Amino acid sequence: MALVDVSRIPKHVAIIMDGNGRWAQARSKPRTAGHERGADAVRATMRAARRLGIPALTLYAFSEQNWDRPEAEINALVDLLCECLVTERNELLDNEIRLSAIGRLHKLPKHAQSRLRALSAETEACEGMTLTLALSYGGREELIDAARALASAARDGEIEPDEIDEAAIDRFLPSMDLGPVDLLIRTGGEQRISNFLLWGSAYAELYFTDELWPDFDAISLYSAVRDYQGRERRFGLVPGVDEDATVRKGPHKLERAI
Ligand code: IPE
Ligand code: IPE
Ligand code: MG
């Protein structure tokens, strides 16, 4: 942690938590054992992110495509989610962490939806960090939903087609509520996006590690953040432009201290 520059902390870190199955397989355990250990890694990462002062952490917990996995694994993942929404309540409240979720949440079983809603409501006033769980989430699906909503708004005369610009699309994407992704981490050795935050990751710094998700911890997060801090973000501009100018001309024209 000593080597992390606290003045250049990424505002939005997103993680593709991959490798639970392989972690379990390497130990001759069922895949679900990997998911269980993965939940411990979530807790450790959440705490570390909060300690670093990262304002937004988005975790890819279950993809839209993961519904095609064996039913027993899906059920185990949903049960684990429900259990964590109970066991982590105090962890969130004590650390001032607000819970949020993105994805086609209506596809989750009703009891999971209501637990998610309840804990999100309970932590709504927490301002230390926002933890967003991407559940039944797909980047393409999110864009499809936004396109449908925009088309309806245009049909109803609420927006003119030529008013549809970057900012308008941002407004229709729940994943953009916390701004674009600064640092996108993927564990498990694969170097792909797997339908995660497609729009918001347009200028994200990508960090791939071979570490399997259940082994990821605070030190792993610090390493990723340190690596990020060594990158030059240019947003299509030329090197050597002063950082403030890069920030002003960045794709989202936000006041961003990178
Ligand atoms: C990530 O680990 C967790 C989910 C996708 C739910 P995997 O279950 O994909 O683990 P591997 O990639 O098979 O090792
Ligand atoms: C991405 O991992 C989804 C989550 C981490 C929730 P997958 O294991 O599902 O992705 P692929 O199959 O390697 O692309
Ligand atoms: Mg995987």
PDB file of C-alpha atoms and ligand atoms in Angstrom:
ATOM      1  CA  MET A   1       0.000   0.000   0.000  1.00  0.00           C
ATOM      2  CA  ALA A   2       2.933   2.309   0.723  1.00  0.00           C
ATOM      3  CA  LEU A   3       3.731   2.537  -2.973  1.00  0.00           C
ATOM      4  CA  VAL A   4       0.229   3.460  -4.062  1.00  0.00           C
ATOM      5  CA  ASP A   5      -0.064   7.160  -4.905  1.00  0.00           C
ATOM      6  CA  VAL A   6      -3.131   8.196  -2.944  1.00  0.00           C
ATOM      7  CA  SER A   7      -3.554  11.317  -5.054  1.00  0.00           C
ATOM      8  CA  ARG A   8      -4.093   9.248  -8.222  1.00  0.00           C
ATOM      9  CA  ILE A   9      -6.593   6.629  -7.200  1.00  0.00           C
ATOM     10  CA  PRO A  10      -8.867   5.363 -10.023  1.00  0.00           C
ATOM     11  CA  LYS A  11     -12.406   6.586  -9.489  1.00  0.00           C
ATOM     12  CA  HIS A  12     -14.057   3.514 -10.944  1.00  0.00           C
ATOM     13  CA  VAL A  13     -12.524   0.043 -10.755  1.00  0.00           C
ATOM     14  CA  ALA A  14     -14.329  -2.881 -12.377  1.00  0.00           C
ATOM     15  CA  ILE A  15     -13.340  -6.516 -11.939  1.00  0.00           C
ATOM     16  CA  ILE A  16     -14.084  -9.639 -13.979  1.00  0.00           C
ATOM     17  CA  MET A  17     -13.776 -12.168 -11.183  1.00  0.00           C
ATOM     18  CA  ASP A  18     -12.723 -15.260 -13.093  1.00  0.00           C
ATOM     19  CA  GLY A  19     -11.096 -18.552 -12.188  1.00  0.00           C
ATOM     20  CA  ASN A  20     -13.252 -19.953  -9.382  1.00  0.00           C
ATOM     21  CA  GLY A  21     -13.836 -23.239 -11.210  1.00  0.00           C
ATOM     22  CA  ARG A  22     -10.169 -23.762 -11.981  1.00  0.00           C
ATOM     23  CA  TRP A  23      -9.220 -22.912  -8.400  1.00  0.00           C
ATOM     24  CA  ALA A  24     -11.540 -25.686  -7.197  1.00  0.00           C
ATOM     25  CA  GLN A  25     -10.500 -28.138  -9.906  1.00  0.00           C
ATOM     26  CA  ALA A  26      -6.845 -27.749  -8.916  1.00  0.00           C
ATOM     27  CA  ARG A  27      -7.836 -28.900  -5.431  1.00  0.00           C
ATOM     28  CA  SER A  28     -10.111 -31.729  -6.634  1.00  0.00           C
ATOM     29  CA  LYS A  29     -13.091 -29.877  -5.193  1.00  0.00           C
ATOM     30  CA  PRO A  30     -16.471 -29.105  -6.764  1.00  0.00           C
ATOM     31  CA  ARG A  31     -16.681 -25.822  -8.664  1.00  0.00           C
ATOM     32  CA  THR A  32     -18.996 -24.472  -5.980  1.00  0.00           C
ATOM     33  CA  ALA A  33     -16.118 -24.623  -3.477  1.00  0.00           C
ATOM     34  CA  GLY A  34     -14.321 -22.168  -5.748  1.00  0.00           C
ATOM     35  CA  HIS A  35     -17.307 -19.838  -5.746  1.00  0.00           C
ATOM     36  CA  GLU A  36     -17.435 -19.996  -1.945  1.00  0.00           C
ATOM     37  CA  ARG A  37     -13.787 -19.004  -1.665  1.00  0.00           C
ATOM     38  CA  GLY A  38     -14.494 -16.378  -4.290  1.00  0.00           C
ATOM     39  CA  ALA A  39     -16.902 -14.738  -1.859  1.00  0.00           C
ATOM     40  CA  ASP A  40     -14.025 -14.358   0.645  1.00  0.00           C
ATOM     41  CA  ALA A  41     -11.985 -12.664  -2.077  1.00  0.00           C
ATOM     42  CA  VAL A  42     -14.887 -10.277  -2.700  1.00  0.00           C
ATOM     43  CA  ARG A  43     -14.860  -9.263   0.969  1.00  0.00           C
ATOM     44  CA  ALA A  44     -11.078  -8.753   0.999  1.00  0.00           C
ATOM     45  CA  THR A  45     -11.172  -6.727  -2.226  1.00  0.00           C
ATOM     46  CA  MET A  46     -14.083  -4.607  -1.082  1.00  0.00           C
ATOM     47  CA  ARG A  47     -12.292  -3.728   2.159  1.00  0.00           C
ATOM     48  CA  ALA A  48      -9.051  -2.939   0.345  1.00  0.00           C
ATOM     49  CA  ALA A  49     -10.827  -0.772  -2.233  1.00  0.00           C
ATOM     50  CA  ARG A  50     -12.553   1.150   0.534  1.00  0.00           C
ATOM     51  CA  ARG A  51      -9.244   1.636   2.364  1.00  0.00           C
ATOM     52  CA  LEU A  52      -7.633   2.968  -0.811  1.00  0.00           C
ATOM     53  CA  GLY A  53     -10.457   5.467  -1.231  1.00  0.00           C
ATOM     54  CA  ILE A  54     -11.759   4.052  -4.518  1.00  0.00           C
ATOM     55  CA  PRO A  55     -15.221   5.630  -4.883  1.00  0.00           C
ATOM     56  CA  ALA A  56     -16.761   2.988  -7.185  1.00  0.00           C
ATOM     57  CA  LEU A  57     -16.119  -0.743  -7.415  1.00  0.00           C
ATOM     58  CA  THR A  58     -18.115  -2.813  -9.911  1.00  0.00           C
ATOM     59  CA  LEU A  59     -17.859  -6.596  -9.732  1.00  0.00           C
ATOM     60  CA  TYR A  60     -18.916  -9.002 -12.478  1.00  0.00           C
ATOM     61  CA  ALA A  61     -20.592 -11.686 -10.411  1.00  0.00           C
ATOM     62  CA  PHE A  62     -22.869 -13.422 -12.926  1.00  0.00           C
ATOM     63  CA  SER A  63     -23.174 -12.859 -16.646  1.00  0.00           C
ATOM     64  CA  GLU A  64     -26.240 -13.137 -18.815  1.00  0.00           C
ATOM     65  CA  GLN A  65     -24.443 -16.021 -20.567  1.00  0.00           C
ATOM     66  CA  ASN A  66     -23.786 -17.786 -17.234  1.00  0.00           C
ATOM     67  CA  TRP A  67     -27.500 -18.767 -17.178  1.00  0.00           C
ATOM     68  CA  ASP A  68     -26.516 -21.528 -19.598  1.00  0.00           C
ATOM     69  CA  ARG A  69     -24.318 -23.237 -17.009  1.00  0.00           C
ATOM     70  CA  PRO A  70     -25.565 -26.407 -15.280  1.00  0.00           C
ATOM     71  CA  GLU A  71     -28.591 -25.750 -13.103  1.00  0.00           C
ATOM     72  CA  ALA A  72     -26.882 -26.986  -9.934  1.00  0.00           C
ATOM     73  CA  GLU A  73     -24.076 -24.458 -10.344  1.00  0.00           C
ATOM     74  CA  ILE A  74     -26.543 -21.631 -11.015  1.00  0.00           C
ATOM     75  CA  ASN A  75     -28.537 -22.564  -7.922  1.00  0.00           C
ATOM     76  CA  ALA A  76     -25.392 -22.679  -5.811  1.00  0.00           C
ATOM     77  CA  LEU A  77     -24.385 -19.220  -7.072  1.00  0.00           C
ATOM     78  CA  VAL A  78     -27.810 -17.755  -6.323  1.00  0.00           C
ATOM     79  CA  ASP A  79     -27.784 -19.342  -2.831  1.00  0.00           C
ATOM     80  CA  LEU A  80     -24.323 -17.925  -2.204  1.00  0.00           C
ATOM     81  CA  LEU A  81     -25.473 -14.474  -3.299  1.00  0.00           C
ATOM     82  CA  CYS A  82     -28.463 -14.639  -0.947  1.00  0.00           C
ATOM     83  CA  GLU A  83     -26.262 -15.800   1.924  1.00  0.00           C
ATOM     84  CA  CYS A  84     -23.749 -12.991   1.323  1.00  0.00           C
ATOM     85  CA  LEU A  85     -26.525 -10.408   1.250  1.00  0.00           C
ATOM     86  CA  VAL A  86     -27.192 -11.427   4.853  1.00  0.00           C
ATOM     87  CA  THR A  87     -23.675 -12.076   6.167  1.00  0.00           C
ATOM     88  CA  GLU A  88     -22.105  -8.952   4.639  1.00  0.00           C
ATOM     89  CA  ARG A  89     -24.754  -6.528   5.884  1.00  0.00           C
ATOM     90  CA  ASN A  90     -22.685  -5.237   8.790  1.00  0.00           C
ATOM     91  CA  GLU A  91     -19.515  -5.201   6.708  1.00  0.00           C
ATOM     92  CA  LEU A  92     -21.214  -2.800   4.285  1.00  0.00           C
ATOM     93  CA  LEU A  93     -22.774  -0.616   6.957  1.00  0.00           C
ATOM     94  CA  ASP A  94     -19.634  -0.464   9.129  1.00  0.00           C
ATOM     95  CA  ASN A  95     -17.522   0.538   6.147  1.00  0.00           C
ATOM     96  CA  GLU A  96     -20.014   3.036   4.725  1.00  0.00           C
ATOM     97  CA  ILE A  97     -20.431   1.012   1.530  1.00  0.00           C
ATOM     98  CA  ARG A  98     -23.505   1.548  -0.593  1.00  0.00           C
ATOM     99  CA  LEU A  99     -24.750  -1.523  -2.447  1.00  0.00           C
ATOM    100  CA  SER A 100     -26.063  -1.290  -5.971  1.00  0.00           C
ATOM    101  CA  ALA A 101     -26.746  -3.791  -8.761  1.00  0.00           C
ATOM    102  CA  ILE A 102     -26.908  -3.723 -12.552  1.00  0.00           C
ATOM    103  CA  GLY A 103     -28.109  -6.312 -15.039  1.00  0.00           C
ATOM    104  CA  ARG A 104     -31.380  -7.975 -15.936  1.00  0.00           C
ATOM    105  CA  LEU A 105     -32.168  -8.364 -12.250  1.00  0.00           C
ATOM    106  CA  HIS A 106     -35.759  -9.426 -12.972  1.00  0.00           C
ATOM    107  CA  LYS A 107     -34.329 -12.783 -14.114  1.00  0.00           C
ATOM    108  CA  LEU A 108     -33.051 -13.546 -10.610  1.00  0.00           C
ATOM    109  CA  PRO A 109     -35.325 -15.542  -8.293  1.00  0.00           C
ATOM    110  CA  LYS A 110     -37.759 -13.304  -6.397  1.00  0.00           C
ATOM    111  CA  HIS A 111     -36.157 -13.916  -2.989  1.00  0.00           C
ATOM    112  CA  ALA A 112     -32.754 -12.848  -4.332  1.00  0.00           C
ATOM    113  CA  GLN A 113     -34.277  -9.716  -5.845  1.00  0.00           C
ATOM    114  CA  SER A 114     -35.941  -8.754  -2.597  1.00  0.00           C
ATOM    115  CA  ARG A 115     -32.765  -9.271  -0.544  1.00  0.00           C
ATOM    116  CA  LEU A 116     -30.831  -7.164  -3.023  1.00  0.00           C
ATOM    117  CA  ARG A 117     -33.422  -4.421  -2.864  1.00  0.00           C
ATOM    118  CA  ALA A 118     -33.522  -4.510   0.939  1.00  0.00           C
ATOM    119  CA  LEU A 119     -29.768  -4.223   1.431  1.00  0.00           C
ATOM    120  CA  SER A 120     -29.483  -1.567  -1.290  1.00  0.00           C
ATOM    121  CA  ALA A 121     -32.129   0.470   0.529  1.00  0.00           C
ATOM    122  CA  GLU A 122     -30.445  -0.052   3.898  1.00  0.00           C
ATOM    123  CA  THR A 123     -27.081   1.133   2.606  1.00  0.00           C
ATOM    124  CA  GLU A 124     -28.416   3.931   0.419  1.00  0.00           C
ATOM    125  CA  ALA A 125     -27.039   6.714   2.616  1.00  0.00           C
ATOM    126  CA  CYS A 126     -23.534   5.207   2.801  1.00  0.00           C
ATOM    127  CA  GLU A 127     -21.080   7.501   1.076  1.00  0.00           C
ATOM    128  CA  GLY A 128     -17.707   5.798   1.485  1.00  0.00           C
ATOM    129  CA  MET A 129     -17.854   3.727  -1.677  1.00  0.00           C
ATOM    130  CA  THR A 130     -20.435   2.289  -4.053  1.00  0.00           C
ATOM    131  CA  LEU A 131     -20.189  -1.442  -4.619  1.00  0.00           C
ATOM    132  CA  THR A 132     -22.092  -2.459  -7.740  1.00  0.00           C
ATOM    133  CA  LEU A 133     -22.780  -6.117  -8.405  1.00  0.00           C
ATOM    134  CA  ALA A 134     -23.257  -6.994 -12.069  1.00  0.00           C
ATOM    135  CA  LEU A 135     -25.793  -9.824 -11.960  1.00  0.00           C
ATOM    136  CA  SER A 136     -27.434 -11.410 -14.964  1.00  0.00           C
ATOM    137  CA  TYR A 137     -25.412  -8.717 -16.700  1.00  0.00           C
ATOM    138  CA  GLY A 138     -24.222  -8.455 -20.273  1.00  0.00           C
ATOM    139  CA  GLY A 139     -22.781  -5.382 -21.937  1.00  0.00           C
ATOM    140  CA  ARG A 140     -24.592  -6.108 -25.201  1.00  0.00           C
ATOM    141  CA  GLU A 141     -27.854  -6.750 -23.363  1.00  0.00           C
ATOM    142  CA  GLU A 142     -27.477  -3.434 -21.537  1.00  0.00           C
ATOM    143  CA  LEU A 143     -26.970  -1.668 -24.879  1.00  0.00           C
ATOM    144  CA  ILE A 144     -29.999  -3.453 -26.353  1.00  0.00           C
ATOM    145  CA  ASP A 145     -32.141  -2.334 -23.401  1.00  0.00           C
ATOM    146  CA  ALA A 146     -30.858   1.245 -23.779  1.00  0.00           C
ATOM    147  CA  ALA A 147     -31.559   1.214 -27.538  1.00  0.00           C
ATOM    148  CA  ARG A 148     -35.109   0.044 -26.884  1.00  0.00           C
ATOM    149  CA  ALA A 149     -35.670   2.720 -24.240  1.00  0.00           C
ATOM    150  CA  LEU A 150     -34.236   5.428 -26.505  1.00  0.00           C
ATOM    151  CA  ALA A 151     -36.398   4.275 -29.415  1.00  0.00           C
ATOM    152  CA  SER A 152     -39.495   4.448 -27.187  1.00  0.00           C
ATOM    153  CA  ALA A 153     -38.503   7.910 -25.945  1.00  0.00           C
ATOM    154  CA  ALA A 154     -38.067   9.080 -29.557  1.00  0.00           C
ATOM    155  CA  ARG A 155     -41.405   7.570 -30.568  1.00  0.00           C
ATOM    156  CA  ASP A 156     -43.109   9.366 -27.673  1.00  0.00           C
ATOM    157  CA  GLY A 157     -41.520  12.667 -28.656  1.00  0.00           C
ATOM    158  CA  GLU A 158     -39.355  12.870 -25.523  1.00  0.00           C
ATOM    159  CA  ILE A 159     -36.111  13.027 -27.469  1.00  0.00           C
ATOM    160  CA  GLU A 160     -35.251  13.941 -31.048  1.00  0.00           C
ATOM    161  CA  PRO A 161     -33.121  11.334 -32.878  1.00  0.00           C
ATOM    162  CA  ASP A 162     -30.376  13.897 -33.487  1.00  0.00           C
ATOM    163  CA  GLU A 163     -30.292  14.702 -29.776  1.00  0.00           C
ATOM    164  CA  ILE A 164     -28.992  11.182 -29.169  1.00  0.00           C
ATOM    165  CA  ASP A 165     -25.380  11.797 -28.305  1.00  0.00           C
ATOM    166  CA  GLU A 166     -22.841  10.288 -25.911  1.00  0.00           C
ATOM    167  CA  ALA A 167     -24.424  11.954 -22.888  1.00  0.00           C
ATOM    168  CA  ALA A 168     -27.906  10.720 -23.845  1.00  0.00           C
ATOM    169  CA  ILE A 169     -26.679   7.136 -24.142  1.00  0.00           C
ATOM    170  CA  ASP A 170     -24.880   7.479 -20.788  1.00  0.00           C
ATOM    171  CA  ARG A 171     -28.210   8.419 -19.210  1.00  0.00           C
ATOM    172  CA  PHE A 172     -29.844   5.248 -20.507  1.00  0.00           C
ATOM    173  CA  LEU A 173     -27.099   2.928 -19.248  1.00  0.00           C
ATOM    174  CA  PRO A 174     -27.342   2.042 -15.542  1.00  0.00           C
ATOM    175  CA  SER A 175     -23.665   1.055 -15.589  1.00  0.00           C
ATOM    176  CA  MET A 176     -22.780   4.683 -16.365  1.00  0.00           C
ATOM    177  CA  ASP A 177     -24.351   6.027 -13.173  1.00  0.00           C
ATOM    178  CA  LEU A 178     -20.902   5.962 -11.601  1.00  0.00           C
ATOM    179  CA  GLY A 179     -19.017   7.185 -14.647  1.00  0.00           C
ATOM    180  CA  PRO A 180     -16.744   5.347 -17.059  1.00  0.00           C
ATOM    181  CA  VAL A 181     -14.371   2.636 -15.890  1.00  0.00           C
ATOM    182  CA  ASP A 182     -10.818   3.778 -15.177  1.00  0.00           C
ATOM    183  CA  LEU A 183      -9.281   0.408 -14.357  1.00  0.00           C
ATOM    184  CA  LEU A 184     -10.644  -2.926 -15.571  1.00  0.00           C
ATOM    185  CA  ILE A 185      -9.104  -5.962 -13.894  1.00  0.00           C
ATOM    186  CA  ARG A 186      -9.565  -9.574 -15.008  1.00  0.00           C
ATOM    187  CA  THR A 187      -8.266 -12.460 -12.974  1.00  0.00           C
ATOM    188  CA  GLY A 188      -7.867 -16.058 -14.142  1.00  0.00           C
ATOM    189  CA  GLY A 189      -5.454 -15.527 -17.021  1.00  0.00           C
ATOM    190  CA  GLU A 190      -7.899 -14.953 -19.880  1.00  0.00           C
ATOM    191  CA  GLN A 191      -7.415 -11.738 -21.808  1.00  0.00           C
ATOM    192  CA  ARG A 192     -10.927 -10.888 -22.888  1.00  0.00           C
ATOM    193  CA  ILE A 193     -13.835  -8.670 -21.873  1.00  0.00           C
ATOM    194  CA  SER A 194     -16.528 -11.402 -21.937  1.00  0.00           C
ATOM    195  CA  ASN A 195     -19.390  -8.954 -22.480  1.00  0.00           C
ATOM    196  CA  PHE A 196     -18.672  -6.837 -19.406  1.00  0.00           C
ATOM    197  CA  LEU A 197     -18.975  -3.027 -19.380  1.00  0.00           C
ATOM    198  CA  LEU A 198     -18.629  -2.493 -23.134  1.00  0.00           C
ATOM    199  CA  TRP A 199     -19.547   1.185 -23.315  1.00  0.00           C
ATOM    200  CA  GLY A 200     -18.056   2.338 -20.019  1.00  0.00           C
ATOM    201  CA  SER A 201     -14.737   0.569 -20.617  1.00  0.00           C
ATOM    202  CA  ALA A 202     -14.028   2.443 -23.858  1.00  0.00           C
ATOM    203  CA  TYR A 203     -10.968   4.144 -22.338  1.00  0.00           C
ATOM    204  CA  ALA A 204     -10.393   1.876 -19.348  1.00  0.00           C
ATOM    205  CA  GLU A 205      -6.877   0.734 -18.564  1.00  0.00           C
ATOM    206  CA  LEU A 206      -6.891  -3.064 -18.803  1.00  0.00           C
ATOM    207  CA  TYR A 207      -5.079  -5.207 -16.255  1.00  0.00           C
ATOM    208  CA  PHE A 208      -4.932  -8.974 -16.674  1.00  0.00           C
ATOM    209  CA  THR A 209      -3.528 -11.279 -14.021  1.00  0.00           C
ATOM    210  CA  ASP A 210      -3.080 -15.052 -13.962  1.00  0.00           C
ATOM    211  CA  GLU A 211      -4.115 -15.133 -10.319  1.00  0.00           C
ATOM    212  CA  LEU A 212      -7.373 -17.054  -9.890  1.00  0.00           C
ATOM    213  CA  TRP A 213     -10.163 -15.044  -8.290  1.00  0.00           C
ATOM    214  CA  PRO A 214     -10.252 -16.957  -4.941  1.00  0.00           C
ATOM    215  CA  ASP A 215      -6.560 -16.042  -4.480  1.00  0.00           C
ATOM    216  CA  PHE A 216      -7.097 -12.333  -5.168  1.00  0.00           C
ATOM    217  CA  ASP A 217      -6.616 -10.128  -2.097  1.00  0.00           C
ATOM    218  CA  ALA A 218      -5.686  -6.630  -0.923  1.00  0.00           C
ATOM    219  CA  ILE A 219      -2.100  -6.973  -2.154  1.00  0.00           C
ATOM    220  CA  SER A 220      -3.376  -8.036  -5.589  1.00  0.00           C
ATOM    221  CA  LEU A 221      -5.573  -4.947  -5.763  1.00  0.00           C
ATOM    222  CA  TYR A 222      -2.711  -2.663  -4.701  1.00  0.00           C
ATOM    223  CA  SER A 223      -0.539  -4.187  -7.453  1.00  0.00           C
ATOM    224  CA  ALA A 224      -3.220  -3.500 -10.052  1.00  0.00           C
ATOM    225  CA  VAL A 225      -3.669   0.088  -8.872  1.00  0.00           C
ATOM    226  CA  ARG A 226       0.093   0.658  -8.876  1.00  0.00           C
ATOM    227  CA  ASP A 227       0.278  -0.659 -12.426  1.00  0.00           C
ATOM    228  CA  TYR A 228      -2.573   1.676 -13.416  1.00  0.00           C
ATOM    229  CA  GLN A 229      -0.724   4.611 -11.899  1.00  0.00           C
ATOM    230  CA  GLY A 230       2.227   3.923 -14.185  1.00  0.00           C
ATOM    231  CA  ARG A 231       0.095   4.269 -17.322  1.00  0.00           C
ATOM    232  CA  GLU A 232      -0.324   7.418 -19.389  1.00  0.00           C
ATOM    233  CA  ARG A 233      -3.952   7.966 -20.263  1.00  0.00           C
ATOM    234  CA  ARG A 234      -4.229   9.909 -23.485  1.00  0.00           C
ATOM    235  CA  PHE A 235      -7.872   9.632 -24.576  1.00  0.00           C
ATOM    236  CA  GLY A 236      -6.819   9.915 -28.203  1.00  0.00           C
ATOM    237  CA  LEU A 237      -4.706  13.011 -27.645  1.00  0.00           C
ATOM    238  CA  VAL A 238      -0.956  13.375 -27.985  1.00  0.00           C
ATOM    239  CA  PRO A 239       1.546  12.575 -25.230  1.00  0.00           C
ATOM    240  CA  GLY A 240       2.930  15.402 -23.168  1.00  0.00           C
ATOM    241  CA  VAL A 241      -0.321  17.383 -22.966  1.00  0.00           C
ATOM    242  CA  ASP A 242      -0.747  18.567 -19.417  1.00  0.00           C
ATOM    243  CA  GLU A 243      -2.913  16.225 -17.446  1.00  0.00           C
ATOM    244  CA  ASP A 244      -5.604  18.820 -16.741  1.00  0.00           C
ATOM    245  CA  ALA A 245      -6.086  19.389 -20.460  1.00  0.00           C
ATOM    246  CA  THR A 246      -6.354  15.645 -21.034  1.00  0.00           C
ATOM    247  CA  VAL A 247      -8.926  15.503 -18.287  1.00  0.00           C
ATOM    248  CA  ARG A 248     -10.936  18.372 -19.801  1.00  0.00           C
ATOM    249  CA  LYS A 249     -10.877  16.901 -23.283  1.00  0.00           C
ATOM    250  CA  GLY A 250     -11.480  13.355 -22.115  1.00  0.00           C
ATOM    251  CA  PRO A 251     -14.284  11.444 -23.767  1.00  0.00           C
ATOM    252  CA  HIS A 252     -16.764  12.277 -21.069  1.00  0.00           C
ATOM    253  CA  LYS A 253     -15.667  15.855 -20.381  1.00  0.00           C
ATOM    254  CA  LEU A 254     -15.956  15.148 -16.684  1.00  0.00           C
ATOM    255  CA  GLU A 255     -13.869  16.803 -14.037  1.00  0.00           C
ATOM    256  CA  ARG A 256     -11.779  13.756 -13.350  1.00  0.00           C
ATOM    257  CA  ALA A 257      -8.645  13.656 -11.229  1.00  0.00           C
ATOM    258  CA  ILE A 258      -6.799  10.759 -12.815  1.00  0.00           C
TER     259      ILE A 258
HETATM  260  C1  IPE B   1     -15.979 -16.937 -12.331  1.00  0.00           C
HETATM  261  O1  IPE B   1     -15.336 -18.148 -12.235  1.00  0.00           O
HETATM  262  C2  IPE B   1     -17.298 -16.947 -11.608  1.00  0.00           C
HETATM  263  C3  IPE B   1     -18.461 -16.880 -12.506  1.00  0.00           C
HETATM  264  C4  IPE B   1     -18.421 -16.771 -13.796  1.00  0.00           C
HETATM  265  C5  IPE B   1     -19.768 -16.951 -11.885  1.00  0.00           C
HETATM  266  P1  IPE B   1     -15.637 -19.340 -13.247  1.00  0.00           P
HETATM  267  O2  IPE B   1     -16.761 -20.142 -12.673  1.00  0.00           O
HETATM  268  O3  IPE B   1     -15.853 -18.840 -14.619  1.00  0.00           O
HETATM  269  O4  IPE B   1     -14.289 -20.151 -13.132  1.00  0.00           O
HETATM  270  P2  IPE B   1     -13.453 -20.786 -14.329  1.00  0.00           P
HETATM  271  O5  IPE B   1     -13.203 -19.714 -15.342  1.00  0.00           O
HETATM  272  O6  IPE B   1     -14.278 -21.897 -14.873  1.00  0.00           O
HETATM  273  O7  IPE B   1     -12.189 -21.255 -13.672  1.00  0.00           O
HETATM  274  C1  IPE B   2     -16.984 -13.824 -17.051  1.00  0.00           C
HETATM  275  O1  IPE B   2     -16.408 -15.054 -16.822  1.00  0.00           O
HETATM  276  C2  IPE B   2     -18.223 -13.657 -16.211  1.00  0.00           C
HETATM  277  C3  IPE B   2     -18.006 -13.451 -14.785  1.00  0.00           C
HETATM  278  C4  IPE B   2     -16.863 -13.360 -14.202  1.00  0.00           C
HETATM  279  C5  IPE B   2     -19.203 -13.332 -13.997  1.00  0.00           C
HETATM  280  P1  IPE B   2     -16.755 -16.335 -17.707  1.00  0.00           P
HETATM  281  O2  IPE B   2     -15.939 -17.432 -17.173  1.00  0.00           O
HETATM  282  O3  IPE B   2     -18.221 -16.530 -17.734  1.00  0.00           O
HETATM  283  O4  IPE B   2     -16.286 -15.864 -19.150  1.00  0.00           O
HETATM  284  P2  IPE B   2     -15.644 -16.710 -20.341  1.00  0.00           P
HETATM  285  O5  IPE B   2     -16.542 -17.896 -20.569  1.00  0.00           O
HETATM  286  O6  IPE B   2     -14.270 -17.116 -19.922  1.00  0.00           O
HETATM  287  O7  IPE B   2     -15.594 -15.745 -21.489  1.00  0.00           O
HETATM  288 MG    MG B   3     -14.577 -18.449 -16.154  1.00  0.00          MG
END
